[in-house]
Coordinates of C-alpha atoms and ligand atoms in Angstrom, one line a residue:
M1 CA 112.4 -48.2 66.2
G2 CA 113.5 -46.5 69.0
L3 CA 117.4 -46.9 68.1
F4 CA 118.1 -43.5 66.7
P5 CA 116.6 -40.0 67.3
Q6 CA 113.1 -39.9 65.4
Q7 CA 114.6 -36.8 64.3
F8 CA 117.1 -38.7 62.5
I9 CA 115.2 -41.0 61.3
D10 CA 112.9 -38.3 59.3
D11 CA 116.1 -36.9 58.1
L12 CA 117.6 -39.5 56.4
R13 CA 113.9 -40.1 54.9
L14 CA 114.2 -36.9 53.9
Q15 CA 116.9 -37.8 51.9
A16 CA 116.9 -41.7 51.0
N17 CA 115.6 -40.5 47.6
I18 CA 113.7 -43.9 46.9
V19 CA 114.1 -44.3 43.6
Q20 CA 117.4 -43.3 43.7
V21 CA 118.2 -46.6 46.2
V22 CA 116.2 -48.9 44.6
Q23 CA 117.6 -48.2 41.3
E24 CA 120.5 -49.5 42.6
Y25 CA 119.3 -53.1 42.5
V26 CA 116.5 -52.6 40.1
P27 CA 116.9 -50.4 36.7
L28 CA 113.3 -48.7 36.6
R29 CA 111.3 -46.4 33.8
K30 CA 109.3 -43.9 34.4
A31 CA 105.9 -44.6 33.6
G32 CA 103.9 -41.1 34.6
R33 CA 104.3 -39.8 37.9
T34 CA 105.7 -43.3 39.3
Y35 CA 108.3 -45.8 38.5
K36 CA 108.7 -49.0 37.4
G37 CA 110.8 -52.3 37.1
L38 CA 111.5 -56.1 37.1
C39 CA 110.0 -56.8 40.9
P40 CA 113.4 -58.1 42.3
F41 CA 111.0 -60.2 45.1
H42 CA 109.5 -62.3 43.2
S43 CA 110.2 -63.8 39.4
E44 CA 108.5 -61.8 36.3
K45 CA 109.1 -60.9 32.9
T46 CA 106.8 -57.9 33.0
P47 CA 107.2 -55.6 35.3
S48 CA 105.0 -55.0 38.4
F49 CA 107.3 -53.7 40.6
H50 CA 106.2 -49.7 41.3
V51 CA 107.9 -47.3 42.8
D52 CA 106.3 -43.9 43.8
P53 CA 108.9 -41.4 44.4
D54 CA 106.1 -38.8 46.0
K55 CA 104.7 -41.2 48.5
G56 CA 107.9 -42.6 49.2
F57 CA 107.0 -46.0 48.9
F58 CA 107.4 -48.9 46.4
H59 CA 105.0 -51.4 45.9
C60 CA 104.5 -55.2 43.7
F61 CA 101.2 -56.0 42.5
G62 CA 102.9 -59.5 41.8
C63 CA 103.9 -60.7 45.1
S64 CA 101.9 -57.6 47.5
K65 CA 105.8 -56.8 48.9
G66 CA 105.7 -52.8 49.3
G67 CA 106.9 -50.2 52.1
D68 CA 109.2 -47.8 52.3
V69 CA 113.0 -47.0 51.8
F70 CA 113.5 -48.5 54.8
T71 CA 111.9 -51.8 54.2
F72 CA 113.6 -51.9 50.6
V73 CA 116.7 -52.1 52.1
C74 CA 115.9 -54.3 55.2
E75 CA 113.8 -57.0 52.8
H76 CA 116.4 -56.6 49.9
E77 CA 119.6 -56.7 52.1
K78 CA 118.1 -59.2 54.6
V79 CA 119.3 -56.8 57.4
D80 CA 117.3 -55.1 60.1
F81 CA 116.2 -52.0 60.9
P82 CA 119.6 -50.4 62.5
E83 CA 121.4 -51.7 59.8
A84 CA 119.9 -50.7 56.9
V85 CA 119.3 -46.4 58.6
R86 CA 123.0 -47.5 58.6
M87 CA 123.4 -48.2 55.5
L88 CA 121.2 -45.6 54.3
A89 CA 122.8 -42.7 56.2
Q90 CA 126.7 -43.6 54.9
K91 CA 125.5 -43.7 51.4
F92 CA 124.0 -40.6 51.3
G93 CA 126.2 -39.0 53.6
M94 CA 124.7 -38.4 57.2
T95 CA 126.5 -38.8 60.5
L96 CA 125.0 -41.5 62.4
P97 CA 124.1 -39.8 65.6
E98 CA 124.4 -41.8 69.3
P99 CA 122.2 -44.4 69.7
V100 CA 119.0 -43.3 71.9
E101 CA 119.9 -44.3 75.7
G102 CA 117.7 -47.1 76.9
T103 CA 114.9 -46.8 74.0
S104 CA 115.9 -50.4 72.0
D105 CA 118.5 -52.2 73.7
D106 CA 117.2 -55.5 72.1
A107 CA 118.3 -53.8 68.8
R108 CA 121.6 -52.8 70.2
R109 CA 122.4 -56.0 72.0
D110 CA 121.3 -57.3 68.2
S111 CA 123.5 -55.7 66.1
A112 CA 126.9 -56.0 68.8
L113 CA 125.6 -59.9 68.7
R114 CA 125.7 -60.5 64.8
E115 CA 129.4 -57.6 65.0
A116 CA 131.2 -60.2 67.5
L117 CA 130.1 -63.2 66.0
L118 CA 131.6 -62.0 62.3
K119 CA 134.3 -60.8 64.1
I120 CA 135.1 -64.9 65.2
H121 CA 134.4 -66.2 62.2
E122 CA 137.1 -64.3 60.8
A123 CA 139.6 -65.5 63.3
A124 CA 138.7 -68.5 63.2
A125 CA 139.1 -68.3 59.5
A126 CA 142.4 -67.1 59.9
Y127 CA 143.3 -69.8 62.3
F128 CA 142.0 -72.6 60.3
R129 CA 144.1 -71.2 57.4
E130 CA 147.6 -70.9 59.6
Q131 CA 147.1 -74.7 60.7
L132 CA 146.6 -75.9 56.9
A133 CA 149.7 -74.4 56.7
A134 CA 151.2 -75.4 59.5
P135 CA 153.1 -78.9 60.2
A136 CA 149.8 -80.2 61.1
G137 CA 147.6 -79.6 57.7
A138 CA 150.3 -81.3 55.9
R139 CA 148.1 -84.2 55.4
A140 CA 145.1 -82.0 54.3
R141 CA 147.6 -80.1 52.2
Q142 CA 148.6 -83.7 50.3
Q143 CA 144.6 -84.1 50.6
L144 CA 144.1 -80.8 48.3
A145 CA 146.9 -81.6 46.6
A146 CA 145.4 -85.4 45.2
R147 CA 142.4 -82.9 43.8
D148 CA 145.0 -80.6 42.2
V149 CA 143.6 -78.0 44.5
A150 CA 146.2 -75.6 43.6
Q151 CA 147.5 -72.7 46.5
K152 CA 145.9 -69.8 44.4
T153 CA 142.8 -71.4 45.0
I154 CA 143.3 -72.5 48.1
D155 CA 144.4 -68.9 49.0
E156 CA 140.8 -67.1 47.0
L157 CA 138.6 -69.6 49.0
G158 CA 140.3 -69.2 52.2
L159 CA 140.5 -73.1 52.9
G160 CA 141.4 -74.1 55.7
Y161 CA 142.5 -77.1 58.3
A162 CA 140.7 -78.0 62.1
P163 CA 143.7 -80.0 63.7
H164 CA 142.9 -82.9 66.0
T165 CA 142.8 -81.4 69.3
R166 CA 140.3 -81.3 71.3
D167 CA 140.0 -77.1 72.5
G168 CA 142.6 -75.3 69.9
L169 CA 140.4 -72.6 68.4
K170 CA 138.8 -72.8 71.3
S171 CA 141.8 -71.8 73.2
R172 CA 142.8 -68.9 70.6
L173 CA 139.2 -67.0 70.1
L174 CA 139.6 -66.9 74.2
K175 CA 143.2 -65.9 74.0
D176 CA 141.7 -63.2 71.6
G177 CA 139.2 -62.2 73.8
F178 CA 135.8 -63.5 73.3
S179 CA 133.9 -64.9 75.2
Q180 CA 133.2 -68.5 76.4
G181 CA 129.3 -67.3 76.0
L182 CA 130.0 -65.6 72.0
L183 CA 132.5 -68.4 71.4
L184 CA 129.4 -71.2 72.1
Q185 CA 126.7 -69.0 70.0
S186 CA 128.9 -68.9 67.1
G187 CA 128.5 -72.6 66.1
L188 CA 131.8 -73.4 66.1
I189 CA 132.8 -74.0 69.5
V190 CA 130.2 -76.3 71.5
Q191 CA 128.8 -78.0 74.9
R192 CA 129.1 -81.7 75.1
E193 CA 126.7 -83.2 77.1
N194 CA 129.3 -83.8 80.1
G195 CA 129.4 -80.0 80.2
E196 CA 133.4 -80.4 78.1
V197 CA 133.5 -77.7 76.3
V198 CA 135.0 -78.3 73.2
D199 CA 136.2 -77.2 69.2
R200 CA 132.9 -78.1 67.1
F201 CA 134.8 -79.2 64.0
R202 CA 138.0 -81.4 64.6
N203 CA 140.5 -82.8 61.3
R204 CA 138.4 -81.5 59.1
L205 CA 139.2 -79.2 56.1
M206 CA 137.5 -76.4 56.7
I207 CA 135.7 -74.3 53.8
P208 CA 134.8 -70.9 54.6
I209 CA 130.8 -70.1 53.6
C210 CA 130.5 -66.4 52.6
R211 CA 127.7 -64.4 52.8
E212 CA 127.6 -62.3 48.8
T213 CA 128.7 -59.3 50.8
G214 CA 132.2 -61.3 51.8
P215 CA 132.7 -61.9 54.9
V216 CA 132.8 -65.3 56.9
V217 CA 129.4 -66.1 58.0
A218 CA 129.9 -70.2 58.7
F219 CA 132.3 -73.3 57.5
G220 CA 131.8 -76.1 55.7
G221 CA 133.7 -79.4 57.8
R222 CA 135.2 -82.2 55.3
A223 CA 136.2 -85.5 56.9
M224 CA 139.9 -86.0 56.5
D225 CA 139.7 -90.1 57.1
A226 CA 137.4 -92.6 55.4
D227 CA 135.5 -93.7 58.5
Q228 CA 135.2 -90.4 59.5
V229 CA 131.5 -88.9 60.1
P230 CA 129.2 -86.8 59.1
K231 CA 131.5 -87.2 55.7
Y232 CA 130.8 -83.1 56.1
L233 CA 129.8 -80.8 58.9
N234 CA 129.1 -77.8 58.6
S235 CA 128.1 -75.0 61.4
P236 CA 124.7 -74.8 62.6
E237 CA 122.4 -71.6 62.4
T238 CA 123.3 -69.1 63.9
P239 CA 122.6 -65.0 64.0
I240 CA 124.0 -64.3 61.1
Y241 CA 124.3 -67.6 58.9
S242 CA 121.0 -68.5 57.5
K243 CA 122.2 -72.1 55.3
S244 CA 118.7 -71.3 53.0
R245 CA 119.5 -67.5 52.2
T246 CA 123.1 -68.9 51.4
L247 CA 125.1 -69.5 48.2
Y248 CA 128.4 -71.1 48.5
G249 CA 130.6 -69.0 46.5
L250 CA 128.5 -65.9 45.3
N251 CA 131.1 -63.7 47.0
L252 CA 133.5 -65.1 44.4
T253 CA 131.5 -65.1 41.2
K254 CA 128.8 -62.9 41.4
T255 CA 130.9 -60.1 39.3
Q256 CA 131.4 -62.8 36.8
I257 CA 127.8 -64.2 37.1
R258 CA 126.4 -60.7 36.6
K259 CA 128.8 -60.4 33.1
A260 CA 128.2 -63.8 31.5
D261 CA 124.3 -63.7 32.4
F262 CA 124.4 -67.7 33.4
A263 CA 125.7 -69.5 36.4
V264 CA 126.3 -73.2 37.2
L265 CA 125.0 -74.5 39.7
V266 CA 126.6 -77.6 41.2
E267 CA 126.2 -79.1 44.4
G268 CA 129.4 -80.0 46.3
Y269 CA 132.6 -77.6 47.6
F270 CA 135.2 -79.7 45.2
D271 CA 132.7 -79.3 41.8
F272 CA 132.7 -75.2 42.9
A273 CA 136.6 -75.4 43.2
Q274 CA 137.4 -77.0 39.9
L275 CA 134.7 -74.9 37.9
F276 CA 136.5 -71.4 39.1
Q277 CA 140.0 -72.4 39.2
S278 CA 139.4 -73.8 35.7
E279 CA 138.2 -70.7 34.4
A280 CA 135.3 -72.9 33.3
A281 CA 132.1 -71.1 34.1
P282 CA 130.9 -69.0 36.6
V283 CA 129.6 -71.1 38.9
V284 CA 128.1 -71.4 42.6
A285 CA 127.7 -74.5 45.1
S286 CA 123.8 -75.4 46.8
C287 CA 125.4 -77.5 48.8
G288 CA 123.8 -81.0 49.2
T289 CA 120.4 -79.9 49.5
A290 CA 117.4 -78.5 47.5
L291 CA 117.7 -75.2 46.4
T292 CA 115.3 -72.4 48.7
Q293 CA 113.3 -69.7 47.4
Q294 CA 116.2 -67.2 49.3
Q295 CA 118.6 -68.6 47.6
A296 CA 116.6 -68.4 44.3
H297 CA 116.0 -65.2 45.0
L298 CA 119.4 -64.0 45.8
L299 CA 121.1 -66.1 42.6
R300 CA 118.1 -63.7 40.6
R301 CA 119.6 -60.5 41.8
F302 CA 122.8 -61.5 39.5
T303 CA 120.6 -64.0 36.7
S304 CA 118.0 -65.7 35.5
K305 CA 119.9 -68.3 33.4
V306 CA 120.8 -71.4 35.2
V307 CA 123.1 -75.1 34.6
L308 CA 122.9 -77.6 36.7
S309 CA 125.3 -79.6 36.6
Y310 CA 124.5 -82.4 39.1
D311 CA 126.4 -86.2 39.1
P312 CA 123.9 -87.2 36.2
D313 CA 122.8 -90.4 39.3
A314 CA 120.7 -87.3 41.1
A315 CA 120.1 -85.2 37.8
G316 CA 116.5 -84.9 37.8
Q317 CA 116.0 -86.7 40.9
G318 CA 115.3 -85.8 44.3
A319 CA 117.0 -82.4 45.0
A320 CA 118.3 -81.4 41.9
A321 CA 114.1 -81.9 40.3
R322 CA 113.3 -80.5 43.4
S323 CA 116.3 -77.2 43.0
C324 CA 114.9 -77.0 39.4
E325 CA 111.2 -77.1 39.8
L326 CA 112.1 -74.6 42.2
L327 CA 114.1 -72.1 40.0
V328 CA 111.4 -73.1 36.8
A329 CA 108.7 -71.7 39.2
E330 CA 111.2 -68.6 40.4
G331 CA 111.2 -67.8 36.1
F332 CA 114.5 -69.1 35.5
D333 CA 115.4 -70.1 32.5
V334 CA 117.4 -74.1 33.4
N335 CA 118.6 -75.9 31.4
V336 CA 120.3 -79.2 32.8
V337 CA 124.2 -81.0 31.5
V338 CA 124.2 -84.2 31.7
L339 CA 128.0 -86.0 32.5
D340 CA 128.8 -89.5 31.8
R341 CA 127.6 -91.8 34.5
G342 CA 130.0 -91.5 37.3
E343 CA 131.4 -88.1 36.5
D344 CA 130.7 -85.1 38.7
P345 CA 132.2 -81.7 37.5
D346 CA 134.8 -82.2 40.2
T347 CA 136.2 -85.5 38.1
F348 CA 135.5 -84.4 34.9
I349 CA 137.0 -81.3 34.9
R350 CA 140.3 -82.9 36.0
K351 CA 139.8 -86.0 33.4
Q352 CA 139.3 -84.2 30.3
G353 CA 139.9 -80.3 31.1
A354 CA 137.9 -76.4 30.9
A355 CA 137.7 -76.4 27.3
R356 CA 135.4 -79.7 27.1
Y357 CA 133.0 -78.7 30.0
R358 CA 132.1 -75.7 28.4
E359 CA 131.5 -77.8 25.4
R360 CA 128.8 -80.1 27.4
L361 CA 127.7 -76.6 28.7
R362 CA 126.8 -75.6 25.4
R363 CA 125.1 -78.7 24.1
S364 CA 123.1 -78.5 27.8
Q365 CA 119.4 -79.4 27.5
P366 CA 116.6 -77.3 28.6
Y367 CA 115.4 -79.0 31.6
L368 CA 111.4 -79.3 30.6
E369 CA 113.1 -81.6 27.5
Y370 CA 115.0 -83.3 29.1
L371 CA 112.5 -84.3 32.4
L372 CA 110.3 -85.3 28.8
D373 CA 112.7 -87.4 26.8
R374 CA 113.2 -88.7 30.7
A375 CA 109.8 -89.2 31.7
A376 CA 108.8 -90.4 28.2
S377 CA 111.8 -92.5 27.7
G378 CA 110.7 -95.3 30.9
L379 CA 106.8 -95.9 29.3
D380 CA 105.5 -97.0 26.1
L381 CA 103.3 -94.1 25.1
G382 CA 102.1 -96.8 23.1
H383 CA 99.2 -97.5 25.4
T384 CA 97.3 -95.3 26.8
D385 CA 97.3 -95.5 30.5
K386 CA 100.9 -95.1 30.2
R387 CA 100.1 -92.4 27.6
R388 CA 97.8 -90.9 30.7
E389 CA 100.3 -91.2 33.2
F390 CA 103.1 -89.5 31.4
L391 CA 100.4 -87.0 30.8
E392 CA 100.1 -86.3 34.0
R393 CA 103.5 -86.1 35.2
M394 CA 103.5 -83.1 32.6
L395 CA 101.0 -81.3 34.1
K396 CA 102.4 -81.2 37.3
V397 CA 105.3 -79.3 35.7
A398 CA 103.8 -77.9 33.3
A399 CA 101.5 -76.0 36.1
I400 CA 104.2 -74.2 38.2
I401 CA 105.8 -72.6 35.0
P402 CA 104.8 -68.7 35.3
E403 CA 105.0 -67.8 32.2
P404 CA 101.9 -68.3 29.5
A405 CA 104.1 -68.5 26.4
A406 CA 106.4 -70.8 28.0
R407 CA 103.7 -73.5 29.2
D408 CA 102.2 -73.4 25.7
Q409 CA 105.5 -74.2 24.1
F410 CA 105.5 -77.1 26.7
A411 CA 102.4 -78.6 26.0
D412 CA 103.2 -78.7 22.8
R413 CA 106.2 -80.3 23.6
I414 CA 104.2 -83.0 25.8
A415 CA 101.1 -83.2 23.3
H416 CA 103.8 -84.3 20.4
K417 CA 105.3 -86.6 22.5
A418 CA 102.3 -88.3 23.3
R419 CA 100.5 -87.9 20.2
I420 CA 97.5 -85.8 21.7
T421 CA 96.4 -82.6 20.4
E422 CA 98.4 -79.9 21.4
D423 CA 94.9 -77.8 22.1
V424 CA 93.7 -80.6 24.8
V425 CA 96.8 -80.6 27.3
R426 CA 97.1 -76.8 26.5
A427 CA 93.4 -77.1 28.1
E428 CA 94.4 -79.2 31.0
I429 CA 97.4 -77.1 32.1
R430 CA 95.7 -73.3 31.7
K431 CA 93.2 -75.7 34.1
A432 CA 96.3 -77.0 36.2
A433 CA 98.0 -73.4 36.4
V434 CA 94.6 -71.3 37.2
N435 CA 94.1 -73.8 40.2
R436 CA 97.5 -72.9 41.6
Q437 CA 97.6 -69.3 41.3
T438 CA 94.1 -69.4 43.0
V439 CA 96.4 -71.0 45.9
V440 CA 99.6 -68.6 45.5
T441 CA 97.4 -65.1 45.7
T442 CA 94.9 -66.2 48.6
R443 CA 97.7 -67.4 51.3
E444 CA 100.2 -64.2 50.1
V445 CA 97.2 -61.4 50.2
P446 CA 95.1 -63.2 52.9
S447 CA 93.2 -60.2 53.8
L448 CA 93.0 -57.2 50.6
G449 CA 89.8 -59.2 49.2
Q450 CA 88.8 -59.1 53.1
L451 CA 88.5 -55.1 53.4
K452 CA 85.7 -54.0 52.7
P453 CA 85.1 -51.3 50.1
A454 CA 84.8 -48.0 52.2
E455 CA 88.1 -49.7 54.0
R456 CA 90.0 -49.4 50.4
A457 CA 88.8 -46.5 49.9
L458 CA 89.7 -44.8 53.0
I459 CA 93.3 -46.5 53.0
W460 CA 93.9 -45.1 49.4
A461 CA 92.7 -41.8 50.6
L462 CA 95.4 -41.9 53.6
V463 CA 98.1 -42.1 51.7
H464 CA 96.7 -39.6 48.7
R465 CA 94.6 -37.1 49.9
T466 CA 95.8 -37.2 53.4
A467 CA 94.5 -34.1 55.3
E468 CA 90.4 -35.5 54.2
A469 CA 91.1 -38.5 55.0
L470 CA 92.3 -37.6 58.2
D471 CA 89.4 -35.6 59.0
A472 CA 87.0 -38.3 57.6
L473 CA 89.0 -40.6 59.5
S474 CA 88.6 -38.3 63.3
G475 CA 84.8 -38.5 62.2
L476 CA 84.9 -42.6 63.1
E477 CA 84.2 -43.2 66.5
E478 CA 86.2 -46.2 68.0
D479 CA 82.8 -48.5 67.3
D480 CA 82.8 -47.8 64.6
L481 CA 86.8 -49.4 63.5
E482 CA 85.5 -52.1 66.0
G483 CA 86.0 -55.7 64.0
L484 CA 87.1 -53.9 60.8
N485 CA 90.3 -56.1 59.2
G486 CA 91.6 -52.4 58.3
R487 CA 91.2 -51.6 62.1
D488 CA 95.1 -51.7 62.9
I489 CA 96.0 -49.4 60.1
F490 CA 93.1 -46.5 60.5
E491 CA 94.4 -46.7 64.4
A492 CA 98.1 -46.3 63.6
A493 CA 96.8 -43.7 61.2
R494 CA 95.3 -41.8 64.3
S495 CA 98.3 -42.6 66.2
A496 CA 101.0 -41.1 63.5
F497 CA 98.7 -38.3 63.7
G498 CA 98.1 -37.8 67.1
V499 CA 101.3 -37.4 67.7
Q500 CA 103.0 -35.6 65.0
N501 CA 100.0 -33.0 64.8
A502 CA 99.5 -31.2 61.0
A503 CA 102.0 -33.1 60.1
S504 CA 100.2 -34.8 57.0
D505 CA 102.6 -34.8 54.8
R506 CA 104.7 -37.2 56.4
L507 CA 102.5 -39.4 55.5
P508 CA 102.5 -42.4 54.2
S509 CA 106.4 -42.9 55.8
A510 CA 104.9 -42.5 59.6
L511 CA 102.4 -45.0 58.7
F512 CA 104.5 -47.3 57.9
E513 CA 106.4 -47.2 60.3
R514 CA 103.4 -48.5 62.8
L515 CA 102.9 -51.2 60.6
S516 CA 102.9 -54.7 60.5
T517 CA 104.7 -56.0 57.2
M518 CA 101.6 -58.0 56.7
N519 CA 99.6 -54.1 56.9
A520 CA 102.1 -52.0 55.0
Q521 CA 101.6 -54.3 52.7
L522 CA 98.6 -54.0 52.0
V523 CA 98.8 -49.9 52.7
T524 CA 101.2 -50.1 49.5
S525 CA 98.8 -52.4 47.3
I526 CA 95.8 -50.0 47.6
A527 CA 97.7 -47.0 47.4
S528 CA 99.4 -48.2 43.9
E529 CA 95.7 -48.2 42.6
S530 CA 95.6 -45.4 40.2
V531 CA 91.5 -44.5 41.0
P532 CA 90.1 -44.4 44.4
P533 CA 88.4 -47.9 45.2
A534 CA 85.1 -45.6 46.3
G535 CA 84.6 -42.2 47.4
L536 CA 85.3 -41.1 50.6
G537 CA 82.4 -38.9 52.2
E538 CA 80.1 -42.2 51.2
S539 CA 82.9 -44.7 53.2
V540 CA 82.2 -43.0 56.3
F541 CA 78.7 -43.7 56.1
A542 CA 78.9 -47.1 54.5
L543 CA 81.4 -47.7 57.4
K544 CA 79.2 -45.9 60.6
Q545 CA 76.3 -48.1 58.9
L546 CA 78.0 -51.1 59.5
R547 CA 78.8 -50.4 63.0
W548 CA 74.8 -50.0 63.4
K549 CA 74.2 -53.3 61.5
R550 CA 76.5 -54.9 63.8
E551 CA 74.7 -53.5 67.0
S552 CA 72.3 -54.2 65.6
A553 CA 72.9 -58.0 65.4
T554 CA 74.0 -58.1 68.3
I555 CA 71.2 -57.0 70.3
E556 CA 68.8 -59.5 68.5
R557 CA 71.5 -62.8 68.8
E558 CA 70.8 -61.3 72.8
L559 CA 67.4 -61.1 72.9
E560 CA 67.2 -64.6 70.7
R561 CA 69.3 -65.7 74.0
L562 CA 67.6 -64.4 76.7
Q563 CA 63.6 -65.4 74.6
Q564 CA 64.8 -69.3 74.7
A565 CA 66.4 -68.9 78.3
G566 CA 62.8 -68.0 79.3
I567 CA 63.9 -64.3 80.7
D568 CA 61.9 -61.3 80.7
G569 CA 62.3 -57.9 82.6
P570 CA 63.7 -55.2 82.7
Q571 CA 66.7 -56.7 81.0
V572 CA 65.0 -57.1 77.9
T573 CA 63.1 -54.1 77.6
E574 CA 66.3 -52.3 78.0
L575 CA 67.8 -54.0 75.5
L576 CA 64.8 -53.2 72.8
I577 CA 64.9 -49.5 73.7
R578 CA 68.4 -49.9 73.0
K579 CA 67.1 -51.8 69.3
T580 CA 64.3 -49.1 68.3
A581 CA 67.9 -46.2 69.0
V582 CA 69.7 -48.3 66.9
K583 CA 67.2 -48.7 64.2
Q584 CA 66.7 -45.0 64.1
Q585 CA 70.3 -44.1 63.7
I586 CA 70.4 -46.8 60.3
E587 CA 67.5 -45.0 59.2
E588 CA 69.0 -41.9 60.0
T589 CA 72.3 -42.9 58.0
E590 CA 70.8 -44.3 55.2
E591 CA 68.5 -40.8 54.5
L592 CA 71.9 -38.5 55.0
W593 CA 73.8 -41.1 52.6
R594 CA 70.1 -40.8 50.3
Q595 CA 70.6 -36.8 50.4
R596 CA 74.2 -36.7 49.9
N597 CA 74.0 -39.2 47.0
D598 CA 71.4 -37.6 45.1
R599 CA 74.6 -34.7 44.7
I600 CA 77.4 -36.9 44.5
H601 CA 77.4 -39.7 41.9
G602 CA 80.2 -42.1 42.7
R603 CA 80.4 -45.8 43.3
S604 CA 77.8 -47.1 46.4
V605 CA 79.8 -48.5 48.6
L606 CA 76.5 -48.7 50.7
A607 CA 74.8 -50.6 48.2
H608 CA 78.1 -53.5 47.8
T609 CA 78.3 -53.6 51.9
R610 CA 73.9 -54.1 51.6
S611 CA 74.7 -57.4 49.3
G612 CA 76.1 -58.9 52.3
R613 CA 79.5 -57.7 52.0
Ligands
LIG1 ZN1 107.1 -58.7 44.0

């Protein structure tokens, strides 16, 4: 952490109201003491995203994401911790202090590097624009004109030209004062095998790729000549550019998308350019490959309706099919526009105009129906075998639909097509969907189920009854925590309060700072339960008891080993003494618990642990 003084982080946390921060991205409704809304990190139609203003954390019951206000900004804006601090400080009018010297050199270097890379991209974009306007760019300008890209569009998209020279960009950037090392890291300059350092992009039409917030982070370069390979050359992944997190053009169209509440998803830069220029519809481009989950989440911030407009040969196949399925699985309403054979959005709009294209958009078909039609059209559903084949293929698709109602509707359509009873299909789909969900849940929350009820109770109390929980925790020894899945959390809590004495009101934030993402999610998911998973007192007993049982088992194993090896003597005697002592501990703890349990009635944690948890 340490890039900023701890005191500043603490002050900022107090200032930065988590409800206010979250609300800028997600509409929240008050629900009792907490707030809830639709989760920005996964797709859903009923809210499972909770914000607890008192404890300063958020948690989603759907995808288990959780954490404090800094975690939220990091996750949502895809920035690192120092950047999140900076953004929140700015938002809440707090002046950033001088970074603490020598504490987090890495973090500081990281953000300095990103900043430098952004500057390099800005300078490169300017250079490419100049080159397009210069005599060297004459052919590129002609090509753009031939594709009906107007000067206004060229300016808005920031298009440029990388000339045929070996190191035109390199010399310019060196002259601007950037070091060669930085240039290599930007990916715009490459080192050849013979050691020569040259421009990556040469004789190409340059398309700047921007973050949705505006800055240029990468380039796509389109070949000028027919024999030039590859046809499209793109920037590599860099510290500022992740292909899987970027949607081309979103920076220009996001406002429009939000307003229209839908986006047309096209494949290429020129499809984008024509839709954008003709104002046919709000558009983004996936640029060739199948959509990723991060891209879907990015788009989700602006709309949940997508019309896929790929070229007709590609729609429903390969990358397009995978994109559609991902969008459906993420809860998007997905429609498909099918243009005439040989047309893509670029050529269609140029030939027939925006009005005709909009007409096609209006007639676009829901993806699932489109898929049904396509699948059915190739098969003779009069045959039992073919019908089975069709059914199996469609059941796979149905299983990814997150909403039960939509799934049932799809089931009915499948049944109708295949002339099978609807109930049969619905039952099959439900089976498939349940299977799928189990898989997803166990993968995303690997250890919640592995925590014992007593551990969960202690974690719950750490957030809601901090003083009591710390008291309980202090009654547990190092050995009591040994081997527990929640151990890291308990140790973090101890260390947080060992340092910040009597600062129990600072939980859970002090705790979150010390936890891994997974553990932070675990804490928020447990803390979001409205009732404690078990009583605190009995949980302490249960954990102690578990420890003695673990020790007892270890002793038994060791005794058995010695016996099998034929060893006798002081070693065995010592173990037998320890065995008796542990047995006594178990009995004592059980007696204490029984006495206590006579007084207090709660959920029996011990009974639970005895039955093999
Ligand atoms: Zn979620």
